[in-house]
Amino acid sequence: MADLKARRDAYRATVVFRLGCAAGAGVKWRRTTVPTLESAAAIRALAGRMGVDIDGWLVDDAGATELERCEGRWRPAVQALASPARVGEVPTMEESLAAFVRHVMPMERAVRTRRKYATHRLTVLTWAVWKGVLASLLPMSTDALRAFIWDALAFESTVSVLKHCVNAIKAWHRRLGMPVPADGPGEYRRLTNCLARFQGTPRRLIFPIHARAVRLLLLLPVPEHAACGGAQGGCRTCIVFLFRWRDCLLAAVATLSCSRCEEAGALQACDLWVDFDLEAGYQRWAGGAALNVKIRKNDSFRQGHQPRLGVPKDPRLHVVQQLLAFMRAVGNGPRPGCTKRAEPQCPCPVCPPLFPRSVDRGRVFDLSRLPTAAEASAMVVRALGHIGFNTALFSGISARRGGLSTAIEAGVPEAILWMQSGHAQDVAARRYVRLGSPKLLYRTW
């Protein structure tokens, strides 16, 4: 670790020296594996002094476009963007192309991917300053790419980080219409295979949430004590119970629906569609519900998804009834003027979150803002602590992993399971499966 720190310090000192005394103490660094400048301003100034054009590397497309910020209401957004400055004016070909490049082209990748790619491009620029090769960086040759990878390995960069860097470099060259490094037939695959051969390691051990844990989450004991004002009257015991109940319900719902934490956290009260299948004429499924997941990570076409919550044999485990009771206790039920059934792909402007955040040091619920993915993940882990589990080897991914693993152990066919999980590819889904029971193996032999 001491050698790695010394290497980082030497790297940063060389970069600051090459940037010049004007950068000096104003240089700030990001928290990345390979040392990366916080801003490209100093690099831009250096390139200007050298007479080097690096503007192609510095185009910022990391932010959400207007069509992404509209969250599904794209028709009025496009109309507003396409309206000419003067009535009757015909936009030129160049103006229409510029609008497409600005508003549509960035969406070939998700916002989070674009942010990562912007950081990786800045990493490459910082490396070019360190090497003194800024003038020959664009276009980047395959040899320069290999040299960058070798230097990044010295900072203990993992395969996933290096693949992201390479993908960012290749994608940006395509965006600029320049020759792409490592773009020959099979060249990218051979490159990543070389890295994986000596860096391959088992995945980090994270336990799935199994069926017994879900039962315990739904059997959270209700506090029993003499007459008090309850949560509405400020009873601290009742308030603490409501926050624990919220955590347990989110963990149970995310597991049963095989959802990611960001998807469960993004649910609003009006996204719980009770008797969804009964309304379609399926009498057998009365009492169940569908969850309206507006968009999932791999849902690039915003088609949405409706995983189901069923009715158990034990009424104490009826998660739909518990969700309705929780909404009555907290007051976060659907509001008048809800637009969800008319626009299921869009956030409702009036309804509160299904699993609201806690604010004011855990004393009140915040019904105005949805929890983030990190906050929803923390709720899942806390929920397991509420029922007595050691949470050291659990994380937010345990919910989705547990739902898929439990279904596979129960013999659910993969083609049916993907209707619940929303997966489109078997390979991607199987990465979540962690079988905790050897029953299937013993049945085979």
CSV table of C-alpha atoms in Angstrom, one decimal:
chain,number,residue,atom,x,y,z
A,1,MET,CA,0.0,0.0,0.0
A,2,ALA,CA,2.9,2.4,0.7
A,3,ASP,CA,4.3,1.8,-2.8
A,4,LEU,CA,0.9,2.4,-4.3
A,5,LYS,CA,0.6,5.7,-2.4
A,6,ALA,CA,4.0,6.8,-3.4
A,7,ARG,CA,3.2,6.0,-7.1
A,8,ARG,CA,0.0,8.0,-6.9
A,9,ASP,CA,1.8,11.0,-5.3
A,10,ALA,CA,4.6,10.9,-7.9
A,11,TYR,CA,2.0,10.7,-10.7
A,12,ARG,CA,0.1,13.7,-9.4
A,13,ALA,CA,3.2,15.7,-8.9
A,14,THR,CA,4.3,15.1,-12.5
A,15,VAL,CA,0.9,16.1,-13.8
A,16,VAL,CA,0.9,19.3,-11.8
A,17,PHE,CA,4.4,20.1,-13.0
A,18,ARG,CA,3.4,19.6,-16.6
A,19,LEU,CA,0.3,21.7,-16.2
A,20,GLY,CA,2.4,24.6,-15.1
A,21,CYS,CA,2.6,27.0,-12.1
A,22,ALA,CA,-0.7,28.6,-13.1
A,23,ALA,CA,-2.5,25.4,-12.1
A,24,GLY,CA,-0.6,25.0,-8.9
A,25,ALA,CA,-2.6,24.7,-5.7
A,26,GLY,CA,-5.9,24.9,-7.6
A,27,VAL,CA,-5.6,21.4,-8.9
A,28,LYS,CA,-8.2,19.0,-7.4
A,29,TRP,CA,-8.4,15.2,-7.9
A,30,ARG,CA,-11.3,12.8,-8.2
A,31,ARG,CA,-11.6,9.6,-6.2
A,32,THR,CA,-10.7,7.2,-9.0
A,33,THR,CA,-8.4,4.2,-9.3
A,34,VAL,CA,-6.1,5.9,-11.8
A,35,PRO,CA,-5.4,9.5,-10.6
A,36,THR,CA,-7.8,11.8,-12.5
A,37,LEU,CA,-8.2,15.6,-12.4
A,38,GLU,CA,-11.5,17.0,-11.0
A,39,SER,CA,-11.8,19.4,-14.0
A,40,ALA,CA,-10.5,19.6,-17.5
A,41,ALA,CA,-9.9,23.4,-17.3
A,42,ALA,CA,-6.2,23.1,-16.6
A,43,ILE,CA,-5.8,20.6,-19.4
A,44,ARG,CA,-7.7,22.9,-21.8
A,45,ALA,CA,-5.4,25.8,-20.8
A,46,LEU,CA,-2.3,23.6,-21.4
A,47,ALA,CA,-3.6,22.5,-24.8
A,48,GLY,CA,-4.1,26.1,-25.7
A,49,ARG,CA,-0.6,27.0,-24.9
A,50,MET,CA,0.7,24.0,-26.9
A,51,GLY,CA,-1.6,24.8,-29.8
A,52,VAL,CA,-3.2,21.4,-29.6
A,53,ASP,CA,-6.9,20.9,-30.4
A,54,ILE,CA,-8.5,18.6,-27.8
A,55,ASP,CA,-12.0,20.0,-28.0
A,56,GLY,CA,-13.3,16.7,-29.3
A,57,TRP,CA,-12.4,15.1,-25.9
A,58,LEU,CA,-14.1,17.8,-23.9
A,59,VAL,CA,-17.6,17.8,-25.3
A,60,ASP,CA,-19.9,17.4,-22.3
A,61,ASP,CA,-22.8,15.0,-22.8
A,62,ALA,CA,-22.9,13.6,-19.3
A,63,GLY,CA,-26.0,15.5,-18.2
A,64,ALA,CA,-29.6,14.4,-18.9
A,65,THR,CA,-31.1,15.9,-22.1
A,66,GLU,CA,-34.4,17.6,-22.2
A,67,LEU,CA,-36.0,14.5,-23.7
A,68,GLU,CA,-34.7,12.5,-20.7
A,69,ARG,CA,-35.8,15.0,-18.1
A,70,CYS,CA,-39.4,14.9,-19.5
A,71,GLU,CA,-39.7,11.3,-18.1
A,72,GLY,CA,-41.9,9.9,-20.8
A,73,ARG,CA,-43.9,13.0,-21.7
A,74,TRP,CA,-41.8,13.4,-24.9
A,75,ARG,CA,-44.5,14.8,-27.2
A,76,PRO,CA,-44.8,18.3,-25.6
A,77,ALA,CA,-41.1,18.3,-24.9
A,78,VAL,CA,-40.3,17.8,-28.6
A,79,GLN,CA,-42.9,20.4,-29.6
A,80,ALA,CA,-41.3,22.9,-27.3
A,81,LEU,CA,-37.8,22.2,-28.6
A,82,ALA,CA,-38.8,22.2,-32.3
A,83,SER,CA,-40.8,25.4,-32.2
A,84,PRO,CA,-39.0,28.0,-34.4
A,85,ALA,CA,-37.9,31.3,-32.9
A,86,ARG,CA,-40.2,33.1,-35.3
A,87,VAL,CA,-43.6,32.0,-36.6
A,88,GLY,CA,-43.4,30.5,-40.1
A,89,GLU,CA,-39.6,30.2,-40.1
A,90,VAL,CA,-38.2,27.1,-41.6
A,91,PRO,CA,-35.1,25.7,-39.7
A,92,THR,CA,-32.1,25.0,-41.9
A,93,MET,CA,-30.7,21.5,-42.3
A,94,GLU,CA,-27.7,22.4,-40.1
A,95,GLU,CA,-30.1,23.6,-37.3
A,96,SER,CA,-32.1,20.4,-37.4
A,97,LEU,CA,-28.9,18.3,-37.4
A,98,ALA,CA,-27.5,20.3,-34.4
A,99,ALA,CA,-30.8,19.7,-32.5
A,100,PHE,CA,-30.6,16.0,-33.2
A,101,VAL,CA,-27.0,15.8,-32.0
A,102,ARG,CA,-27.8,17.8,-28.9
A,103,HIS,CA,-31.0,16.2,-27.8
A,104,VAL,CA,-31.2,12.7,-29.3
A,105,MET,CA,-27.8,11.3,-30.0
A,106,PRO,CA,-26.5,11.3,-26.4
A,107,MET,CA,-29.4,8.9,-25.5
A,108,GLU,CA,-27.7,6.0,-27.2
A,109,ARG,CA,-26.3,5.4,-23.7
A,110,ALA,CA,-27.9,5.9,-20.3
A,111,VAL,CA,-27.1,9.0,-18.3
A,112,ARG,CA,-25.1,7.0,-15.7
A,113,THR,CA,-23.1,5.4,-18.5
A,114,ARG,CA,-22.4,8.8,-20.0
A,115,ARG,CA,-21.2,10.1,-16.7
A,116,LYS,CA,-18.8,7.2,-16.2
A,117,TYR,CA,-17.5,7.7,-19.8
A,118,ALA,CA,-16.9,11.4,-19.2
A,119,THR,CA,-14.8,10.5,-16.1
A,120,HIS,CA,-12.9,7.9,-18.1
A,121,ARG,CA,-12.1,10.4,-20.8
A,122,LEU,CA,-10.8,12.8,-18.2
A,123,THR,CA,-8.7,9.9,-16.9
A,124,VAL,CA,-7.2,9.4,-20.3
A,125,LEU,CA,-6.5,13.1,-20.7
A,126,THR,CA,-4.8,13.2,-17.3
A,127,TRP,CA,-2.7,10.2,-18.3
A,128,ALA,CA,-1.7,12.0,-21.6
A,129,VAL,CA,-0.5,15.0,-19.6
A,130,TRP,CA,1.5,12.7,-17.4
A,131,LYS,CA,3.1,10.9,-20.4
A,132,GLY,CA,3.6,14.2,-22.3
A,133,VAL,CA,1.6,12.8,-25.3
A,134,LEU,CA,-1.3,15.2,-25.3
A,135,ALA,CA,-0.5,16.4,-28.9
A,136,SER,CA,-0.9,12.8,-30.3
A,137,LEU,CA,-3.8,11.7,-28.3
A,138,LEU,CA,-6.6,12.2,-30.8
A,139,PRO,CA,-7.1,9.9,-32.6
A,140,MET,CA,-5.7,7.4,-30.0
A,141,SER,CA,-3.8,4.5,-31.6
A,142,THR,CA,-4.1,0.9,-30.5
A,143,ASP,CA,-0.5,1.1,-29.2
A,144,ALA,CA,-1.4,4.2,-27.1
A,145,LEU,CA,-4.4,2.3,-25.7
A,146,ARG,CA,-2.3,-0.6,-24.7
A,147,ALA,CA,0.3,1.7,-23.0
A,148,PHE,CA,-2.6,3.3,-21.1
A,149,ILE,CA,-3.9,-0.1,-19.9
A,150,TRP,CA,-0.4,-1.1,-18.7
A,151,ASP,CA,0.0,2.1,-16.7
A,152,ALA,CA,-3.5,1.7,-15.2
A,153,LEU,CA,-2.6,-1.8,-14.1
A,154,ALA,CA,0.1,-0.3,-12.0
A,155,PHE,CA,-2.6,1.4,-10.0
A,156,GLU,CA,-4.4,-1.9,-9.4
A,157,SER,CA,-7.2,-1.2,-11.8
A,158,THR,CA,-9.7,-4.1,-12.1
A,159,VAL,CA,-10.9,-5.7,-15.3
A,160,SER,CA,-14.3,-3.9,-15.0
A,161,VAL,CA,-12.7,-0.5,-14.7
A,162,LEU,CA,-10.3,-1.1,-17.6
A,163,LYS,CA,-13.2,-2.4,-19.8
A,164,HIS,CA,-15.2,0.8,-19.0
A,165,CYS,CA,-12.2,2.9,-19.9
A,166,VAL,CA,-11.7,1.1,-23.2
A,167,ASN,CA,-15.4,1.2,-24.0
A,168,ALA,CA,-15.4,5.0,-23.3
A,169,ILE,CA,-12.4,5.5,-25.6
A,170,LYS,CA,-13.9,3.4,-28.5
A,171,ALA,CA,-17.3,5.0,-28.1
A,172,TRP,CA,-15.9,8.5,-28.2
A,173,HIS,CA,-13.9,7.8,-31.3
A,174,ARG,CA,-17.0,6.6,-33.1
A,175,ARG,CA,-18.9,9.7,-31.9
A,176,LEU,CA,-16.2,11.9,-33.5
A,177,GLY,CA,-16.0,9.8,-36.7
A,178,MET,CA,-12.3,8.9,-36.1
A,179,PRO,CA,-10.5,5.5,-36.5
A,180,VAL,CA,-11.3,3.4,-33.4
A,181,PRO,CA,-8.4,1.7,-31.5
A,182,ALA,CA,-8.6,-2.1,-31.0
A,183,ASP,CA,-11.4,-2.3,-33.5
A,184,GLY,CA,-10.2,-5.2,-35.6
A,185,PRO,CA,-12.2,-8.5,-35.8
A,186,GLY,CA,-12.1,-10.1,-32.3
A,187,GLU,CA,-9.5,-7.6,-31.1
A,188,TYR,CA,-11.6,-6.2,-28.2
A,189,ARG,CA,-12.5,-9.7,-27.0
A,190,ARG,CA,-8.9,-10.9,-27.1
A,191,LEU,CA,-7.8,-7.8,-25.2
A,192,THR,CA,-10.3,-8.2,-22.4
A,193,ASN,CA,-9.6,-12.0,-22.2
A,194,CYS,CA,-5.9,-11.2,-21.6
A,195,LEU,CA,-6.8,-9.0,-18.6
A,196,ALA,CA,-9.3,-11.6,-17.2
A,197,ARG,CA,-6.8,-14.4,-17.4
A,198,PHE,CA,-4.8,-13.0,-14.5
A,199,GLN,CA,-7.4,-10.9,-12.8
A,200,GLY,CA,-10.3,-13.3,-12.7
A,201,THR,CA,-11.6,-13.8,-9.2
A,202,PRO,CA,-14.9,-15.2,-7.7
A,203,ARG,CA,-17.6,-12.6,-7.2
A,204,ARG,CA,-17.9,-11.0,-3.8
A,205,LEU,CA,-19.9,-13.2,-1.4
A,206,ILE,CA,-23.4,-11.6,-0.9
A,207,PHE,CA,-26.1,-13.8,0.5
A,208,PRO,CA,-29.6,-13.8,-1.1
A,209,ILE,CA,-32.7,-13.1,0.9
A,210,HIS,CA,-34.3,-16.6,1.2
A,211,ALA,CA,-37.9,-17.6,1.8
A,212,ARG,CA,-37.6,-17.9,5.6
A,213,ALA,CA,-36.2,-14.3,5.7
A,214,VAL,CA,-39.2,-13.0,3.8
A,215,ARG,CA,-41.6,-14.7,6.2
A,216,LEU,CA,-39.8,-13.1,9.1
A,217,LEU,CA,-39.9,-9.7,7.4
A,218,LEU,CA,-43.7,-9.9,7.1
A,219,LEU,CA,-44.1,-11.1,10.7
A,220,LEU,CA,-42.5,-8.1,12.2
A,221,PRO,CA,-44.1,-7.9,15.7
A,222,VAL,CA,-46.5,-5.0,16.3
A,223,PRO,CA,-45.8,-3.0,19.5
A,224,GLU,CA,-48.4,-3.6,22.2
A,225,HIS,CA,-48.7,-1.1,25.0
A,226,ALA,CA,-51.3,0.8,26.9
A,227,ALA,CA,-53.4,3.6,25.4
A,228,CYS,CA,-51.2,6.1,23.6
A,229,GLY,CA,-51.6,8.5,20.7
A,230,GLY,CA,-49.9,6.1,18.3
A,231,ALA,CA,-47.7,7.4,15.6
A,232,GLN,CA,-50.1,10.3,15.0
A,233,GLY,CA,-49.9,11.2,18.7
A,234,GLY,CA,-46.1,11.2,18.8
A,235,CYS,CA,-45.6,7.9,20.4
A,236,ARG,CA,-41.9,7.1,19.9
A,237,THR,CA,-42.4,3.4,20.0
A,238,CYS,CA,-45.0,3.5,17.3
A,239,ILE,CA,-42.9,5.9,15.1
A,240,VAL,CA,-39.9,3.5,15.4
A,241,PHE,CA,-42.1,0.6,14.4
A,242,LEU,CA,-43.4,2.4,11.3
A,243,PHE,CA,-39.9,3.0,10.1
A,244,ARG,CA,-38.9,-0.6,10.7
A,245,TRP,CA,-42.2,-1.7,9.0
A,246,ARG,CA,-41.3,0.4,6.0
A,247,ASP,CA,-37.8,-1.2,5.8
A,248,CYS,CA,-39.2,-4.7,6.1
A,249,LEU,CA,-42.0,-4.1,3.5
A,250,LEU,CA,-39.5,-2.7,1.0
A,251,ALA,CA,-37.1,-5.7,1.4
A,252,ALA,CA,-40.0,-8.2,1.1
A,253,VAL,CA,-41.5,-6.5,-1.9
A,254,ALA,CA,-38.2,-6.1,-3.7
A,255,THR,CA,-37.5,-9.8,-3.1
A,256,LEU,CA,-40.9,-11.1,-4.1
A,257,SER,CA,-40.8,-9.0,-7.3
A,258,CYS,CA,-37.2,-9.7,-8.1
A,259,SER,CA,-36.6,-5.9,-8.3
A,260,ARG,CA,-33.5,-3.8,-8.0
A,261,CYS,CA,-33.4,-1.3,-5.1
A,262,GLU,CA,-33.7,1.7,-7.4
A,263,GLU,CA,-36.9,0.2,-8.9
A,264,ALA,CA,-38.5,-0.6,-5.6
A,265,GLY,CA,-37.5,2.9,-4.3
A,266,ALA,CA,-39.0,4.6,-7.3
A,267,LEU,CA,-42.5,3.1,-6.7
A,268,GLN,CA,-45.2,5.6,-5.8
A,269,ALA,CA,-48.3,4.8,-3.9
A,270,CYS,CA,-50.3,4.7,-7.1
A,271,ASP,CA,-47.9,2.1,-8.6
A,272,LEU,CA,-49.5,-0.5,-6.4
A,273,TRP,CA,-52.3,-1.9,-8.6
A,274,VAL,CA,-54.5,-4.0,-6.4
A,275,ASP,CA,-56.6,-6.8,-8.1
A,276,PHE,CA,-54.9,-6.1,-11.4
A,277,ASP,CA,-55.4,-9.6,-12.7
A,278,LEU,CA,-59.0,-9.8,-11.2
A,279,GLU,CA,-59.9,-6.7,-13.3
A,280,ALA,CA,-58.7,-8.7,-16.4
A,281,GLY,CA,-61.1,-11.5,-15.5
A,282,TYR,CA,-58.9,-13.9,-13.6
A,283,GLN,CA,-61.1,-14.6,-10.6
A,284,ARG,CA,-58.5,-16.9,-9.0
A,285,TRP,CA,-56.0,-14.1,-8.4
A,286,ALA,CA,-58.3,-11.8,-6.4
A,287,GLY,CA,-56.5,-10.0,-3.6
A,288,GLY,CA,-53.2,-9.9,-5.4
A,289,ALA,CA,-51.6,-6.9,-7.0
A,290,ALA,CA,-49.2,-5.7,-9.7
A,291,LEU,CA,-46.4,-3.3,-9.3
A,292,ASN,CA,-46.1,-0.7,-12.0
A,293,VAL,CA,-42.3,-0.4,-12.6
A,294,LYS,CA,-42.1,2.5,-15.0
A,295,ILE,CA,-38.6,1.7,-16.3
A,296,ARG,CA,-36.0,-0.8,-15.5
A,297,LYS,CA,-32.2,-0.6,-16.0
A,298,ASN,CA,-32.2,-2.6,-19.3
A,299,ASP,CA,-35.6,-1.2,-20.5
A,300,SER,CA,-34.2,1.1,-23.1
A,301,PHE,CA,-37.6,1.4,-24.8
A,302,ARG,CA,-39.4,2.4,-21.6
A,303,GLN,CA,-42.0,-0.4,-22.0
A,304,GLY,CA,-42.3,-0.8,-18.2
A,305,HIS,CA,-42.9,-4.0,-16.3
A,306,GLN,CA,-45.6,-5.3,-13.9
A,307,PRO,CA,-44.3,-8.0,-11.5
A,308,ARG,CA,-47.0,-9.6,-9.3
A,309,LEU,CA,-47.6,-9.9,-5.6
A,310,GLY,CA,-49.8,-12.9,-4.8
A,311,VAL,CA,-52.0,-14.0,-1.9
A,312,PRO,CA,-50.4,-16.4,0.6
A,313,LYS,CA,-52.1,-19.3,2.5
A,314,ASP,CA,-51.1,-17.6,5.8
A,315,PRO,CA,-53.0,-14.3,6.0
A,316,ARG,CA,-50.3,-12.9,8.3
A,317,LEU,CA,-48.0,-12.9,5.3
A,318,HIS,CA,-50.3,-11.0,3.0
A,319,VAL,CA,-47.9,-8.4,1.7
A,320,VAL,CA,-50.6,-6.5,-0.3
A,321,GLN,CA,-52.8,-6.0,2.8
A,322,GLN,CA,-49.7,-5.0,4.8
A,323,LEU,CA,-48.9,-2.3,2.2
A,324,LEU,CA,-52.4,-1.0,2.3
A,325,ALA,CA,-52.3,-0.9,6.1
A,326,PHE,CA,-49.0,0.9,6.0
A,327,MET,CA,-50.3,3.5,3.7
A,328,ARG,CA,-53.3,4.1,6.0
A,329,ALA,CA,-50.9,4.4,9.0
A,330,VAL,CA,-48.5,6.8,7.3
A,331,GLY,CA,-50.9,8.7,5.2
A,332,ASN,CA,-49.1,8.2,1.9
A,333,GLY,CA,-51.9,6.7,-0.1
A,334,PRO,CA,-52.9,7.8,-3.7
A,335,ARG,CA,-54.0,11.4,-4.0
A,336,PRO,CA,-56.9,13.0,-6.0
A,337,GLY,CA,-55.8,14.0,-9.5
A,338,CYS,CA,-53.5,11.0,-9.9
A,339,THR,CA,-52.4,10.5,-13.5
A,340,LYS,CA,-50.9,7.0,-13.3
A,341,ARG,CA,-53.5,5.0,-15.1
A,342,ALA,CA,-53.6,7.5,-18.0
A,343,GLU,CA,-49.8,7.8,-18.1
A,344,PRO,CA,-48.3,4.6,-16.5
A,345,GLN,CA,-44.9,5.4,-17.9
A,346,CYS,CA,-44.6,8.8,-16.2
A,347,PRO,CA,-44.1,9.8,-12.6
A,348,CYS,CA,-47.4,11.0,-11.0
A,349,PRO,CA,-47.1,14.7,-9.9
A,350,VAL,CA,-49.4,14.3,-6.9
A,351,CYS,CA,-48.9,10.9,-5.3
A,352,PRO,CA,-46.3,10.3,-2.6
A,353,PRO,CA,-43.6,7.5,-2.5
A,354,LEU,CA,-44.7,4.0,-1.6
A,355,PHE,CA,-41.7,3.7,0.7
A,356,PRO,CA,-41.0,7.3,1.9
A,357,ARG,CA,-37.7,8.5,3.2
A,358,SER,CA,-37.1,9.4,6.8
A,359,VAL,CA,-36.0,12.9,7.7
A,360,ASP,CA,-35.5,14.9,10.8
A,361,ARG,CA,-33.2,12.2,12.3
A,362,GLY,CA,-35.8,9.5,11.7
A,363,ARG,CA,-38.7,11.3,13.3
A,364,VAL,CA,-41.0,11.9,10.3
A,365,PHE,CA,-41.6,10.6,6.8
A,366,ASP,CA,-40.7,12.7,3.8
A,367,LEU,CA,-43.6,12.3,1.4
A,368,SER,CA,-42.3,14.8,-1.1
A,369,ARG,CA,-39.3,13.0,-2.6
A,370,LEU,CA,-38.6,9.4,-3.7
A,371,PRO,CA,-35.7,7.6,-1.9
A,372,THR,CA,-32.5,7.2,-3.9
A,373,ALA,CA,-31.1,3.7,-4.9
A,374,ALA,CA,-28.6,4.0,-2.1
A,375,GLU,CA,-31.3,4.9,0.5
A,376,ALA,CA,-33.5,2.0,-0.7
A,377,SER,CA,-30.5,-0.4,-0.5
A,378,ALA,CA,-29.9,0.8,3.1
A,379,MET,CA,-33.5,0.0,4.0
A,380,VAL,CA,-33.1,-3.6,2.7
A,381,VAL,CA,-30.0,-4.1,4.9
A,382,ARG,CA,-31.6,-2.5,7.9
A,383,ALA,CA,-34.7,-4.6,7.5
A,384,LEU,CA,-32.6,-7.8,7.9
A,385,GLY,CA,-31.1,-6.3,11.0
A,386,HIS,CA,-34.6,-5.7,12.4
A,387,ILE,CA,-35.3,-9.5,12.2
A,388,GLY,CA,-32.0,-10.5,13.9
A,389,PHE,CA,-29.8,-11.2,10.9
A,390,ASN,CA,-26.1,-10.5,10.7
A,391,THR,CA,-26.1,-8.0,7.8
A,392,ALA,CA,-22.3,-8.1,7.1
A,393,LEU,CA,-22.8,-10.2,3.9
A,394,PHE,CA,-26.0,-8.7,2.7
A,395,SER,CA,-26.6,-5.7,0.5
A,396,GLY,CA,-29.4,-4.2,-1.6
A,397,ILE,CA,-28.7,-6.7,-4.4
A,398,SER,CA,-29.7,-9.5,-1.9
A,399,ALA,CA,-33.4,-8.8,-2.7
A,400,ARG,CA,-33.2,-9.4,-6.4
A,401,ARG,CA,-30.7,-12.2,-6.0
A,402,GLY,CA,-33.0,-13.9,-3.3
A,403,GLY,CA,-36.1,-13.7,-5.4
A,404,LEU,CA,-34.4,-15.3,-8.4
A,405,SER,CA,-32.5,-17.9,-6.4
A,406,THR,CA,-35.6,-19.0,-4.4
A,407,ALA,CA,-37.7,-19.4,-7.6
A,408,ILE,CA,-35.0,-21.5,-9.3
A,409,GLU,CA,-34.7,-23.8,-6.2
A,410,ALA,CA,-38.5,-24.2,-6.3
A,411,GLY,CA,-38.2,-25.4,-9.9
A,412,VAL,CA,-39.8,-22.4,-11.6
A,413,PRO,CA,-38.9,-22.5,-15.4
A,414,GLU,CA,-36.6,-19.7,-16.4
A,415,ALA,CA,-39.0,-18.5,-19.2
A,416,ILE,CA,-41.7,-18.0,-16.5
A,417,LEU,CA,-39.4,-16.5,-14.0
A,418,TRP,CA,-38.3,-13.8,-16.4
A,419,MET,CA,-41.9,-12.5,-16.5
A,420,GLN,CA,-41.4,-11.5,-12.8
A,421,SER,CA,-37.8,-10.4,-13.0
A,422,GLY,CA,-38.0,-8.6,-16.3
A,423,HIS,CA,-34.9,-10.2,-17.8
A,424,ALA,CA,-34.5,-10.5,-21.5
A,425,GLN,CA,-31.4,-12.8,-21.5
A,426,ASP,CA,-30.7,-16.0,-19.6
A,427,VAL,CA,-27.0,-15.2,-19.1
A,428,ALA,CA,-27.7,-11.9,-17.5
A,429,ALA,CA,-30.2,-13.4,-15.1
A,430,ARG,CA,-28.1,-16.3,-14.1
A,431,ARG,CA,-25.5,-14.0,-12.6
A,432,TYR,CA,-28.0,-13.3,-9.8
A,433,VAL,CA,-28.7,-16.9,-8.9
A,434,ARG,CA,-27.0,-18.2,-5.8
A,435,LEU,CA,-28.5,-21.5,-4.8
A,436,GLY,CA,-28.5,-22.0,-1.0
A,437,SER,CA,-29.9,-25.5,-1.0
A,438,PRO,CA,-28.3,-28.6,-2.6
A,439,LYS,CA,-31.8,-30.2,-3.0
A,440,LEU,CA,-31.6,-30.0,-6.8
A,441,LEU,CA,-28.2,-31.6,-6.9
A,442,TYR,CA,-29.2,-34.4,-4.6
A,443,ARG,CA,-32.4,-35.0,-6.5
A,444,THR,CA,-30.2,-35.4,-9.7
A,445,TRP,CA,-28.0,-38.1,-8.1
